[in-house]
PDB file of C-alpha atoms in Angstrom:
ATOM      1  CA  MET A 166       0.279   0.075  -0.370  1.00  0.00           C
ATOM      2  CA  PHE A 167       3.579   3.067  -2.071  1.00  0.00           C
ATOM      3  CA  PRO A 168       5.877   0.827  -4.122  1.00  0.00           C
ATOM      4  CA  ARG A 169       5.431  -2.984  -3.469  1.00  0.00           C
ATOM      5  CA  ASN A 170       8.571  -4.197  -4.967  1.00  0.00           C
ATOM      6  CA  LEU A 171      10.913  -2.181  -2.798  1.00  0.00           C
ATOM      7  CA  SER A 172      12.007  -2.568   0.577  1.00  0.00           C
ATOM      8  CA  PRO A 173      11.796   0.752   2.629  1.00  0.00           C
ATOM      9  CA  LYS A 174      15.142   1.076   2.895  1.00  0.00           C
ATOM     10  CA  SER A 175      16.139   0.584  -1.088  1.00  0.00           C
ATOM     11  CA  ALA A 176      13.651   3.134  -1.630  1.00  0.00           C
ATOM     12  CA  GLN A 177      14.872   5.604   0.903  1.00  0.00           C
ATOM     13  CA  GLN A 178      18.778   4.795  -1.094  1.00  0.00           C
ATOM     14  CA  ARG A 179      17.261   6.138  -4.104  1.00  0.00           C
ATOM     15  CA  LEU A 180      15.798   9.392  -2.620  1.00  0.00           C
ATOM     16  CA  THR A 181      18.572  11.108  -3.873  1.00  0.00           C
ATOM     17  CA  VAL A 182      18.204  14.695  -5.197  1.00  0.00           C
ATOM     18  CA  ALA A 183      17.784  13.546  -8.787  1.00  0.00           C
ATOM     19  CA  GLY A 184      16.035  10.643  -7.558  1.00  0.00           C
ATOM     20  CA  VAL A 185      13.458  12.455  -6.239  1.00  0.00           C
ATOM     21  CA  LEU A 186      12.754  14.082  -9.670  1.00  0.00           C
ATOM     22  CA  LEU A 187      12.990  10.110 -11.285  1.00  0.00           C
ATOM     23  CA  ALA A 188      10.446   9.089  -8.206  1.00  0.00           C
ATOM     24  CA  SER A 189       7.989  11.892  -9.130  1.00  0.00           C
ATOM     25  CA  ALA A 190       8.115  11.187 -12.574  1.00  0.00           C
ATOM     26  CA  ALA A 191       7.814   7.135 -11.778  1.00  0.00           C
ATOM     27  CA  LEU A 192       4.601   7.529  -9.704  1.00  0.00           C
ATOM     28  CA  THR A 193       2.889   9.662 -12.363  1.00  0.00           C
ATOM     29  CA  LEU A 194       3.108   6.813 -14.880  1.00  0.00           C
ATOM     30  CA  SER A 195       2.029   4.211 -12.447  1.00  0.00           C
ATOM     31  CA  LEU A 196      -0.858   6.218 -11.253  1.00  0.00           C
ATOM     32  CA  MET A 197      -2.050   6.270 -15.300  1.00  0.00           C
ATOM     33  CA  SER A 198      -0.730   2.355 -16.256  1.00  0.00           C
ATOM     34  CA  GLY A 199      -2.787   1.557 -12.862  1.00  0.00           C
ATOM     35  CA  THR A 200      -0.218  -0.752 -11.203  1.00  0.00           C
ATOM     36  CA  ALA A 201       0.963  -0.008  -7.493  1.00  0.00           C
ATOM     37  CA  SER A 202       4.470  -0.764  -8.359  1.00  0.00           C
ATOM     38  CA  ALA A 203       6.458   2.733  -8.949  1.00  0.00           C
ATOM     39  CA  ALA A 204       8.949   5.023  -6.540  1.00  0.00           C
ATOM     40  CA  PRO A 205       6.859   6.832  -3.540  1.00  0.00           C
ATOM     41  CA  PRO A 206       6.299  10.422  -4.183  1.00  0.00           C
ATOM     42  CA  PRO A 207       8.541  13.160  -2.957  1.00  0.00           C
ATOM     43  CA  SER A 208       8.280  13.708   1.163  1.00  0.00           C
ATOM     44  CA  ASP A 209       6.116  16.488   0.416  1.00  0.00           C
ATOM     45  CA  SER A 210       4.115  15.964  -2.473  1.00  0.00           C
ATOM     46  CA  ALA A 211       0.502  14.729  -1.509  1.00  0.00           C
ATOM     47  CA  VAL A 212      -0.895  11.839  -3.513  1.00  0.00           C
ATOM     48  CA  PRO A 213      -3.221  12.600  -6.536  1.00  0.00           C
ATOM     49  CA  GLN A 214      -7.218  12.392  -5.996  1.00  0.00           C
ATOM     50  CA  GLY A 215      -8.495   9.148  -5.707  1.00  0.00           C
ATOM     51  CA  LYS A 216      -5.123   7.245  -5.810  1.00  0.00           C
ATOM     52  CA  GLY A 217      -4.585   7.067  -2.217  1.00  0.00           C
ATOM     53  CA  TYR A 218      -4.167   3.517  -0.556  1.00  0.00           C
ATOM     54  CA  MET A 219      -2.937   1.989   2.462  1.00  0.00           C
ATOM     55  CA  GLY A 220       0.830   2.022   2.748  1.00  0.00           C
ATOM     56  CA  VAL A 221       1.564   4.877  -0.306  1.00  0.00           C
ATOM     57  CA  GLY A 222       2.959   7.356   1.715  1.00  0.00           C
ATOM     58  CA  TYR A 223       4.759   4.987   4.220  1.00  0.00           C
ATOM     59  CA  VAL A 224       8.250   5.246   2.826  1.00  0.00           C
ATOM     60  CA  GLN A 225       7.951   9.135   3.016  1.00  0.00           C
ATOM     61  CA  ASP A 226       6.837   9.097   6.441  1.00  0.00           C
ATOM     62  CA  SER A 227       9.961   6.549   7.517  1.00  0.00           C
ATOM     63  CA  LYS A 228      12.114   8.697   5.066  1.00  0.00           C
ATOM     64  CA  ASP A 229      13.517  10.532   8.155  1.00  0.00           C
ATOM     65  CA  PHE A 230      12.056   9.237  11.175  1.00  0.00           C
ATOM     66  CA  LYS A 231      14.227   8.201  13.649  1.00  0.00           C
ATOM     67  CA  PRO A 232      12.413   5.481  15.964  1.00  0.00           C
ATOM     68  CA  ASP A 233      12.147   5.668  19.582  1.00  0.00           C
ATOM     69  CA  THR A 234      14.371   2.507  20.393  1.00  0.00           C
ATOM     70  CA  ARG A 235      12.249   2.004  23.631  1.00  0.00           C
ATOM     71  CA  GLN A 236       9.174   1.117  22.113  1.00  0.00           C
ATOM     72  CA  LEU A 237      11.308  -1.662  19.577  1.00  0.00           C
ATOM     73  CA  ASN A 238      11.307  -4.760  19.611  1.00  0.00           C
ATOM     74  CA  LEU A 239      14.704  -5.802  17.955  1.00  0.00           C
ATOM     75  CA  ASP A 240      14.645  -9.502  18.071  1.00  0.00           C
ATOM     76  CA  THR A 241      13.678 -11.065  14.769  1.00  0.00           C
ATOM     77  CA  THR A 242      12.491 -14.850  15.549  1.00  0.00           C
ATOM     78  CA  PRO A 243       8.356 -14.683  15.540  1.00  0.00           C
ATOM     79  CA  ASP A 244       6.450 -14.872  18.193  1.00  0.00           C
ATOM     80  CA  ALA A 245       4.999 -18.236  18.110  1.00  0.00           C
ATOM     81  CA  ASN A 246       1.944 -17.053  20.113  1.00  0.00           C
ATOM     82  CA  LEU A 247       1.763 -13.675  17.293  1.00  0.00           C
ATOM     83  CA  LEU A 248       1.946 -16.249  14.600  1.00  0.00           C
ATOM     84  CA  ALA A 249      -1.125 -18.160  15.982  1.00  0.00           C
ATOM     85  CA  ASN A 250      -3.036 -15.189  15.922  1.00  0.00           C
ATOM     86  CA  PRO A 251      -5.517 -14.351  13.109  1.00  0.00           C
ATOM     87  CA  VAL A 252      -4.263 -12.965   9.657  1.00  0.00           C
ATOM     88  CA  GLY A 253      -5.367 -10.472   6.735  1.00  0.00           C
ATOM     89  CA  VAL A 254      -4.849  -8.530   3.728  1.00  0.00           C
ATOM     90  CA  ASP A 255      -6.078  -4.938   3.012  1.00  0.00           C
ATOM     91  CA  ILE A 256      -6.874  -4.366  -0.527  1.00  0.00           C
ATOM     92  CA  SER A 257      -8.228  -1.369  -2.919  1.00  0.00           C
ATOM     93  CA  SER A 258      -8.613  -0.975  -6.884  1.00  0.00           C
ATOM     94  CA  TRP A 259      -4.634  -1.674  -7.468  1.00  0.00           C
ATOM     95  CA  GLN A 260      -5.491  -5.312  -6.697  1.00  0.00           C
ATOM     96  CA  GLY A 261      -7.955  -6.063  -9.418  1.00  0.00           C
ATOM     97  CA  SER A 262     -10.698  -8.929  -9.701  1.00  0.00           C
ATOM     98  CA  ILE A 263     -10.067 -11.113  -6.287  1.00  0.00           C
ATOM     99  CA  ASN A 264     -11.304 -14.537  -5.751  1.00  0.00           C
ATOM    100  CA  TRP A 265     -12.442 -14.261  -2.317  1.00  0.00           C
ATOM    101  CA  GLY A 266     -12.973 -17.948  -1.924  1.00  0.00           C
ATOM    102  CA  SER A 267      -9.246 -18.894  -2.720  1.00  0.00           C
ATOM    103  CA  VAL A 268      -8.506 -16.176   0.029  1.00  0.00           C
ATOM    104  CA  ARG A 269     -10.657 -17.638   2.474  1.00  0.00           C
ATOM    105  CA  GLY A 270      -8.980 -21.032   1.643  1.00  0.00           C
ATOM    106  CA  ALA A 271      -5.708 -19.824   2.433  1.00  0.00           C
ATOM    107  CA  GLY A 272      -6.075 -18.831   5.767  1.00  0.00           C
ATOM    108  CA  ILE A 273      -7.199 -15.174   5.573  1.00  0.00           C
ATOM    109  CA  GLU A 274      -9.635 -14.643   8.393  1.00  0.00           C
ATOM    110  CA  PHE A 275     -10.218 -10.352   8.119  1.00  0.00           C
ATOM    111  CA  ALA A 276      -9.564  -8.132   5.084  1.00  0.00           C
ATOM    112  CA  TRP A 277     -10.145  -4.244   5.231  1.00  0.00           C
ATOM    113  CA  MET A 278     -11.065  -2.192   1.883  1.00  0.00           C
ATOM    114  CA  LYS A 279     -11.118   0.629   0.298  1.00  0.00           C
ATOM    115  CA  ALA A 280     -14.412   2.419   0.012  1.00  0.00           C
ATOM    116  CA  THR A 281     -13.685   6.234  -0.399  1.00  0.00           C
ATOM    117  CA  GLU A 282     -11.473   8.913  -0.190  1.00  0.00           C
ATOM    118  CA  GLY A 283     -11.897  12.867   0.195  1.00  0.00           C
ATOM    119  CA  THR A 284     -15.204  13.426  -0.062  1.00  0.00           C
ATOM    120  CA  SER A 285     -16.007  12.587  -3.543  1.00  0.00           C
ATOM    121  CA  TYR A 286     -13.960   9.635  -4.542  1.00  0.00           C
ATOM    122  CA  LYS A 287     -15.418   6.292  -4.730  1.00  0.00           C
ATOM    123  CA  ASP A 288     -13.400   2.719  -4.886  1.00  0.00           C
ATOM    124  CA  PRO A 289     -14.718   1.383  -8.049  1.00  0.00           C
ATOM    125  CA  THR A 290     -13.947  -2.398  -6.496  1.00  0.00           C
ATOM    126  CA  PHE A 291     -15.658  -1.731  -3.268  1.00  0.00           C
ATOM    127  CA  SER A 292     -18.821  -3.436  -3.669  1.00  0.00           C
ATOM    128  CA  ALA A 293     -17.814  -6.225  -5.355  1.00  0.00           C
ATOM    129  CA  ASN A 294     -15.435  -6.604  -2.661  1.00  0.00           C
ATOM    130  CA  TYR A 295     -17.344  -5.863   0.179  1.00  0.00           C
ATOM    131  CA  LEU A 296     -20.003  -8.848  -0.684  1.00  0.00           C
ATOM    132  CA  GLY A 297     -17.561 -10.945  -2.102  1.00  0.00           C
ATOM    133  CA  ALA A 298     -15.631 -11.020   1.338  1.00  0.00           C
ATOM    134  CA  TYR A 299     -18.976 -11.016   3.270  1.00  0.00           C
ATOM    135  CA  ASN A 300     -20.108 -14.543   0.984  1.00  0.00           C
ATOM    136  CA  ALA A 301     -16.667 -16.100   1.502  1.00  0.00           C
ATOM    137  CA  GLY A 302     -16.986 -16.096   5.590  1.00  0.00           C
ATOM    138  CA  VAL A 303     -14.066 -13.382   5.347  1.00  0.00           C
ATOM    139  CA  ILE A 304     -14.886 -10.779   8.187  1.00  0.00           C
ATOM    140  CA  ARG A 305     -14.829  -7.567   6.631  1.00  0.00           C
ATOM    141  CA  GLY A 306     -14.542  -3.702   6.621  1.00  0.00           C
ATOM    142  CA  ALA A 307     -13.911  -0.504   4.626  1.00  0.00           C
ATOM    143  CA  TYR A 308     -11.320   2.228   4.898  1.00  0.00           C
ATOM    144  CA  HIS A 309     -11.483   5.834   4.409  1.00  0.00           C
ATOM    145  CA  PHE A 310      -8.526   7.470   2.868  1.00  0.00           C
ATOM    146  CA  ALA A 311      -8.273  10.578   4.694  1.00  0.00           C
ATOM    147  CA  ARG A 312      -7.402  13.772   2.808  1.00  0.00           C
ATOM    148  CA  PRO A 313      -7.452  16.890   5.128  1.00  0.00           C
ATOM    149  CA  ASP A 314      -6.286  18.785   2.517  1.00  0.00           C
ATOM    150  CA  VAL A 315     -10.033  19.704   0.746  1.00  0.00           C
ATOM    151  CA  SER A 316     -12.421  19.547   3.460  1.00  0.00           C
ATOM    152  CA  GLY A 317     -12.804  19.118   7.197  1.00  0.00           C
ATOM    153  CA  GLY A 318     -12.667  15.783   8.816  1.00  0.00           C
ATOM    154  CA  ALA A 319     -16.319  15.751  10.107  1.00  0.00           C
ATOM    155  CA  ALA A 320     -17.484  16.167   5.864  1.00  0.00           C
ATOM    156  CA  GLN A 321     -15.098  12.969   5.043  1.00  0.00           C
ATOM    157  CA  ALA A 322     -16.782  11.252   7.725  1.00  0.00           C
ATOM    158  CA  ASN A 323     -20.570  11.847   7.107  1.00  0.00           C
ATOM    159  CA  PHE A 324     -19.091  11.021   3.307  1.00  0.00           C
ATOM    160  CA  PHE A 325     -17.077   7.560   4.657  1.00  0.00           C
ATOM    161  CA  ALA A 326     -20.407   6.414   6.360  1.00  0.00           C
ATOM    162  CA  SER A 327     -22.651   7.439   3.555  1.00  0.00           C
ATOM    163  CA  ASN A 328     -20.581   5.295   1.495  1.00  0.00           C
ATOM    164  CA  GLY A 329     -19.554   1.776   2.523  1.00  0.00           C
ATOM    165  CA  GLY A 330     -18.258   2.810   6.052  1.00  0.00           C
ATOM    166  CA  ALA A 331     -21.408   1.934   7.749  1.00  0.00           C
ATOM    167  CA  TRP A 332     -21.463  -0.979  10.677  1.00  0.00           C
ATOM    168  CA  SER A 333     -23.668  -3.643  11.715  1.00  0.00           C
ATOM    169  CA  ARG A 334     -23.590  -6.540  14.163  1.00  0.00           C
ATOM    170  CA  ASP A 335     -23.825  -9.504  11.793  1.00  0.00           C
ATOM    171  CA  ASN A 336     -20.457 -11.472  13.007  1.00  0.00           C
ATOM    172  CA  LEU A 337     -18.629 -10.336   9.320  1.00  0.00           C
ATOM    173  CA  THR A 338     -18.141  -6.891   9.574  1.00  0.00           C
ATOM    174  CA  LEU A 339     -15.185  -4.857  11.536  1.00  0.00           C
ATOM    175  CA  PRO A 340     -15.175  -1.109  12.495  1.00  0.00           C
ATOM    176  CA  GLY A 341     -14.373   1.222   9.733  1.00  0.00           C
ATOM    177  CA  VAL A 342     -10.767   2.793   9.354  1.00  0.00           C
ATOM    178  CA  LEU A 343      -9.350   5.873   9.035  1.00  0.00           C
ATOM    179  CA  ASP A 344      -6.422   5.808   6.881  1.00  0.00           C
ATOM    180  CA  ILE A 345      -4.153   9.032   7.363  1.00  0.00           C
ATOM    181  CA  GLU A 346      -0.528   8.792   6.494  1.00  0.00           C
ATOM    182  CA  GLY A 347       1.485  10.811   3.490  1.00  0.00           C
ATOM    183  CA  THR A 348       2.216  14.567   4.384  1.00  0.00           C
ATOM    184  CA  CYS A 349       0.998  16.468   6.747  1.00  0.00           C
ATOM    185  CA  TYR A 350      -1.206  18.279   4.396  1.00  0.00           C
ATOM    186  CA  GLY A 351       0.065  22.046   5.688  1.00  0.00           C
ATOM    187  CA  LYS A 352      -1.461  21.333   8.862  1.00  0.00           C
ATOM    188  CA  THR A 353       0.204  22.066  12.671  1.00  0.00           C
ATOM    189  CA  PRO A 354      -0.162  19.345  15.186  1.00  0.00           C
ATOM    190  CA  ALA A 355      -2.980  21.124  16.923  1.00  0.00           C
ATOM    191  CA  ALA A 356      -4.906  21.499  13.533  1.00  0.00           C
ATOM    192  CA  MET A 357      -4.329  17.835  12.574  1.00  0.00           C
ATOM    193  CA  GLN A 358      -5.133  16.829  15.896  1.00  0.00           C
ATOM    194  CA  SER A 359      -8.779  18.493  15.357  1.00  0.00           C
ATOM    195  CA  TRP A 360      -9.553  17.099  12.442  1.00  0.00           C
ATOM    196  CA  ILE A 361      -8.998  13.571  13.526  1.00  0.00           C
ATOM    197  CA  LEU A 362     -11.183  14.484  16.598  1.00  0.00           C
ATOM    198  CA  ASP A 363     -13.792  15.919  13.907  1.00  0.00           C
ATOM    199  CA  PHE A 364     -13.828  12.695  11.754  1.00  0.00           C
ATOM    200  CA  TYR A 365     -13.682  10.510  14.927  1.00  0.00           C
ATOM    201  CA  ASN A 366     -16.815  12.218  16.543  1.00  0.00           C
ATOM    202  CA  THR A 367     -18.691  12.108  13.563  1.00  0.00           C
ATOM    203  CA  TYR A 368     -18.194   8.930  12.374  1.00  0.00           C
ATOM    204  CA  LYS A 369     -18.966   7.590  15.808  1.00  0.00           C
ATOM    205  CA  ALA A 370     -22.312   9.767  15.916  1.00  0.00           C
ATOM    206  CA  ARG A 371     -23.341   8.102  12.482  1.00  0.00           C
ATOM    207  CA  THR A 372     -22.358   4.306  12.986  1.00  0.00           C
ATOM    208  CA  GLY A 373     -21.503   3.519  17.087  1.00  0.00           C
ATOM    209  CA  ARG A 374     -18.143   2.460  16.201  1.00  0.00           C
ATOM    210  CA  ASP A 375     -15.272   4.103  17.241  1.00  0.00           C
ATOM    211  CA  VAL A 376     -13.128   4.702  13.939  1.00  0.00           C
ATOM    212  CA  VAL A 377      -9.997   2.202  13.763  1.00  0.00           C
ATOM    213  CA  ILE A 378      -6.733   4.563  13.094  1.00  0.00           C
ATOM    214  CA  TYR A 379      -4.320   3.729  10.379  1.00  0.00           C
ATOM    215  CA  THR A 380      -0.955   5.171  10.462  1.00  0.00           C
ATOM    216  CA  SER A 381       2.535   4.884  10.623  1.00  0.00           C
ATOM    217  CA  ALA A 382       4.929   5.570  13.787  1.00  0.00           C
ATOM    218  CA  SER A 383       6.791   8.895  11.757  1.00  0.00           C
ATOM    219  CA  TRP A 384       3.412  10.138  10.640  1.00  0.00           C
ATOM    220  CA  TRP A 385       1.453  10.349  13.907  1.00  0.00           C
ATOM    221  CA  ASN A 386       4.928  11.421  15.499  1.00  0.00           C
ATOM    222  CA  SER A 387       5.529  14.105  13.041  1.00  0.00           C
ATOM    223  CA  CYS A 388       1.899  15.021  12.072  1.00  0.00           C
ATOM    224  CA  THR A 389       0.043  15.160  15.106  1.00  0.00           C
ATOM    225  CA  GLY A 390       2.826  15.947  17.865  1.00  0.00           C
ATOM    226  CA  GLY A 391       2.897  12.095  19.344  1.00  0.00           C
ATOM    227  CA  TRP A 392      -0.761  12.723  19.966  1.00  0.00           C
ATOM    228  CA  THR A 393      -1.870  10.935  22.897  1.00  0.00           C
ATOM    229  CA  GLY A 394      -5.851  12.116  22.542  1.00  0.00           C
ATOM    230  CA  MET A 395      -6.889   9.036  20.279  1.00  0.00           C
ATOM    231  CA  SER A 396      -5.365   6.119  22.448  1.00  0.00           C
ATOM    232  CA  ALA A 397      -8.464   5.832  24.689  1.00  0.00           C
ATOM    233  CA  ARG A 398     -11.083   5.875  21.575  1.00  0.00           C
ATOM    234  CA  SER A 399      -9.307   4.343  18.492  1.00  0.00           C
ATOM    235  CA  PRO A 400      -7.802   1.131  18.129  1.00  0.00           C
ATOM    236  CA  LEU A 401      -4.441   1.094  16.323  1.00  0.00           C
ATOM    237  CA  TRP A 402      -4.020  -0.301  13.176  1.00  0.00           C
ATOM    238  CA  VAL A 403       0.041   0.601  12.769  1.00  0.00           C
ATOM    239  CA  ALA A 404       2.004  -0.098   9.509  1.00  0.00           C
ATOM    240  CA  HIS A 405       5.720  -1.388  10.352  1.00  0.00           C
ATOM    241  CA  TRP A 406       7.362  -3.153   7.266  1.00  0.00           C
ATOM    242  CA  THR A 407       9.603  -5.575   9.638  1.00  0.00           C
ATOM    243  CA  SER A 408      10.659  -9.043  10.011  1.00  0.00           C
ATOM    244  CA  ALA A 409      10.762  -7.808  13.489  1.00  0.00           C
ATOM    245  CA  GLY A 410       8.679  -9.642  16.434  1.00  0.00           C
ATOM    246  CA  SER A 411       6.545  -6.858  17.064  1.00  0.00           C
ATOM    247  CA  PRO A 412       6.154  -3.691  15.321  1.00  0.00           C
ATOM    248  CA  SER A 413       7.322   0.006  16.285  1.00  0.00           C
ATOM    249  CA  ILE A 414       4.139   2.094  17.374  1.00  0.00           C
ATOM    250  CA  PRO A 415       3.239   5.674  17.688  1.00  0.00           C
ATOM    251  CA  GLN A 416       4.178   7.537  20.844  1.00  0.00           C
ATOM    252  CA  GLY A 417       0.761   8.374  22.576  1.00  0.00           C
ATOM    253  CA  PHE A 418      -0.780   4.550  21.940  1.00  0.00           C
ATOM    254  CA  PRO A 419       0.296   2.424  24.871  1.00  0.00           C
ATOM    255  CA  PHE A 420      -0.286  -0.997  21.978  1.00  0.00           C
ATOM    256  CA  TRP A 421      -1.536  -2.336  18.673  1.00  0.00           C
ATOM    257  CA  THR A 422      -4.214  -3.691  17.590  1.00  0.00           C
ATOM    258  CA  VAL A 423      -3.818  -4.673  13.871  1.00  0.00           C
ATOM    259  CA  TRP A 424      -0.582  -4.634  12.315  1.00  0.00           C
ATOM    260  CA  GLN A 425       0.290  -4.298   9.105  1.00  0.00           C
ATOM    261  CA  TYR A 426       3.873  -6.230   8.527  1.00  0.00           C
ATOM    262  CA  THR A 427       4.663  -6.365   5.115  1.00  0.00           C
ATOM    263  CA  SER A 428       3.122  -4.686   1.437  1.00  0.00           C
ATOM    264  CA  THR A 429       4.678  -7.282  -0.782  1.00  0.00           C
ATOM    265  CA  GLY A 430       2.327 -10.366   0.709  1.00  0.00           C
ATOM    266  CA  SER A 431       1.041 -13.194  -1.350  1.00  0.00           C
ATOM    267  CA  VAL A 432      -2.055 -14.873  -0.979  1.00  0.00           C
ATOM    268  CA  SER A 433      -3.839 -17.412  -3.402  1.00  0.00           C
ATOM    269  CA  GLY A 434      -6.892 -15.043  -4.715  1.00  0.00           C
ATOM    270  CA  VAL A 435      -5.163 -11.839  -5.335  1.00  0.00           C
ATOM    271  CA  SER A 436      -2.995 -11.430  -8.381  1.00  0.00           C
ATOM    272  CA  GLY A 437       0.772  -9.589  -7.237  1.00  0.00           C
ATOM    273  CA  ASN A 438       1.745  -8.071  -3.935  1.00  0.00           C
ATOM    274  CA  VAL A 439      -0.754  -7.434  -1.019  1.00  0.00           C
ATOM    275  CA  ASP A 440      -0.359  -5.740   2.198  1.00  0.00           C
ATOM    276  CA  ARG A 441      -0.698  -8.513   4.974  1.00  0.00           C
ATOM    277  CA  ASP A 442      -1.908  -7.532   8.171  1.00  0.00           C
ATOM    278  CA  ARG A 443      -2.122  -9.394  11.952  1.00  0.00           C
ATOM    279  CA  PHE A 444      -4.333  -8.800  14.472  1.00  0.00           C
ATOM    280  CA  SER A 445      -3.050  -8.859  18.033  1.00  0.00           C
ATOM    281  CA  GLY A 446      -5.793 -11.158  19.683  1.00  0.00           C
ATOM    282  CA  ASP A 447      -6.996 -14.547  19.051  1.00  0.00           C
ATOM    283  CA  ARG A 448     -10.537 -14.923  16.987  1.00  0.00           C
ATOM    284  CA  SER A 449     -12.599 -14.185  19.588  1.00  0.00           C
ATOM    285  CA  ARG A 450     -11.237 -10.661  19.949  1.00  0.00           C
ATOM    286  CA  LEU A 451     -11.305 -10.459  16.344  1.00  0.00           C
ATOM    287  CA  LEU A 452     -15.049 -11.139  16.564  1.00  0.00           C
ATOM    288  CA  ALA A 453     -15.557  -9.014  20.046  1.00  0.00           C
ATOM    289  CA  LEU A 454     -14.040  -6.074  17.504  1.00  0.00           C
ATOM    290  CA  ALA A 455     -16.181  -6.461  14.805  1.00  0.00           C
ATOM    291  CA  ASN A 456     -19.750  -7.137  16.985  1.00  0.00           C
ATOM    292  CA  ASN A 457     -18.768  -4.427  19.358  1.00  0.00           C
ATOM    293  CA  THR A 458     -18.822  -6.597  22.261  1.00  0.00           C
ATOM    294  CA  PRO A 459     -16.463  -7.059  25.719  1.00  0.00           C
TER     295      PRO A 459
END
C-alpha cells in the first residue's frame, strides 16, 4: 500500500536529489498505467486525488524517522503466540478482481478494503469486494483514505459512513478505518489533532463505533506531535514493514490492535503483491472487535 516491490530501505537510498525527480515521474506513470509498483512521491508531495491506498505514504513518512528504540523489539524471531493469531489483508482497486473463496481458503480471516477518499471518490471495486468477502466468510470492513487538504474531518466522515463505512453487528463486519498517512497537508499538529477528532466524533455519531486509525509511527509522531488523545478512543492499526517480532508504534498509543507487517505479501486469490496484516488477539477478540462486545 507505495512501491510494492521495494523495501523501505532500498527506496530511501534512491531518494537522492536526482532520484526525487525520477520518483515523481515514476509515480505519475504508474498511476496512469494502473500499477502499484512505482517509487513513492517526494515527501512534500500529496498523492493525486483518488490514488491513495494503505501504505502509499509509508516510505516518505519514514524517510527521516528516527524510531524510539524503547518501543522496538529488535528480536527478529517471530513470536509463536503472535503467529497463531488471525491474519488478514487490506486491498483497494490496485488489486483488481479478487477470488475471495481462494483468499479464505488460504487462511485469511479478515480484510479491510478501500471505500472512499476525500469527499467525492468511491473505490470502484469496493462493492464487489465487500460482498465477495462476506459471502466467503471473511470478516471484512471498509477504510477511508484521509485527505485533510480538501475538507474538514466531519465532512469526510459523513461521506465515508454514507458510502461503505457503515456498520452492523452480523459477525462479519469490522468498524471503519481512518487511513491517515503521507504528508502533514500543511497542518500544524494542533490542527491535525482537531481534524482527526472531528472525523472520529462524526463517524461515531453516525455508526456507534470507534473508528480504527491506520498510521505509521513516523507520521503520527511528526504530524500530530505524538498525540495521546486517541489512544483511549480508537484501536491502532500500525504500519511497520519489518521481520521483527513486533512493530514500532506511535508515541501516544500504549499498544497496537492490527499490524500491517509487509506490503509484498502473496495470497491465493489475489494477483500480485498484497499487504498482509496480523491481529493482536485470538479469533474471539477479532469477533469482539467486529461485534462491539467486551
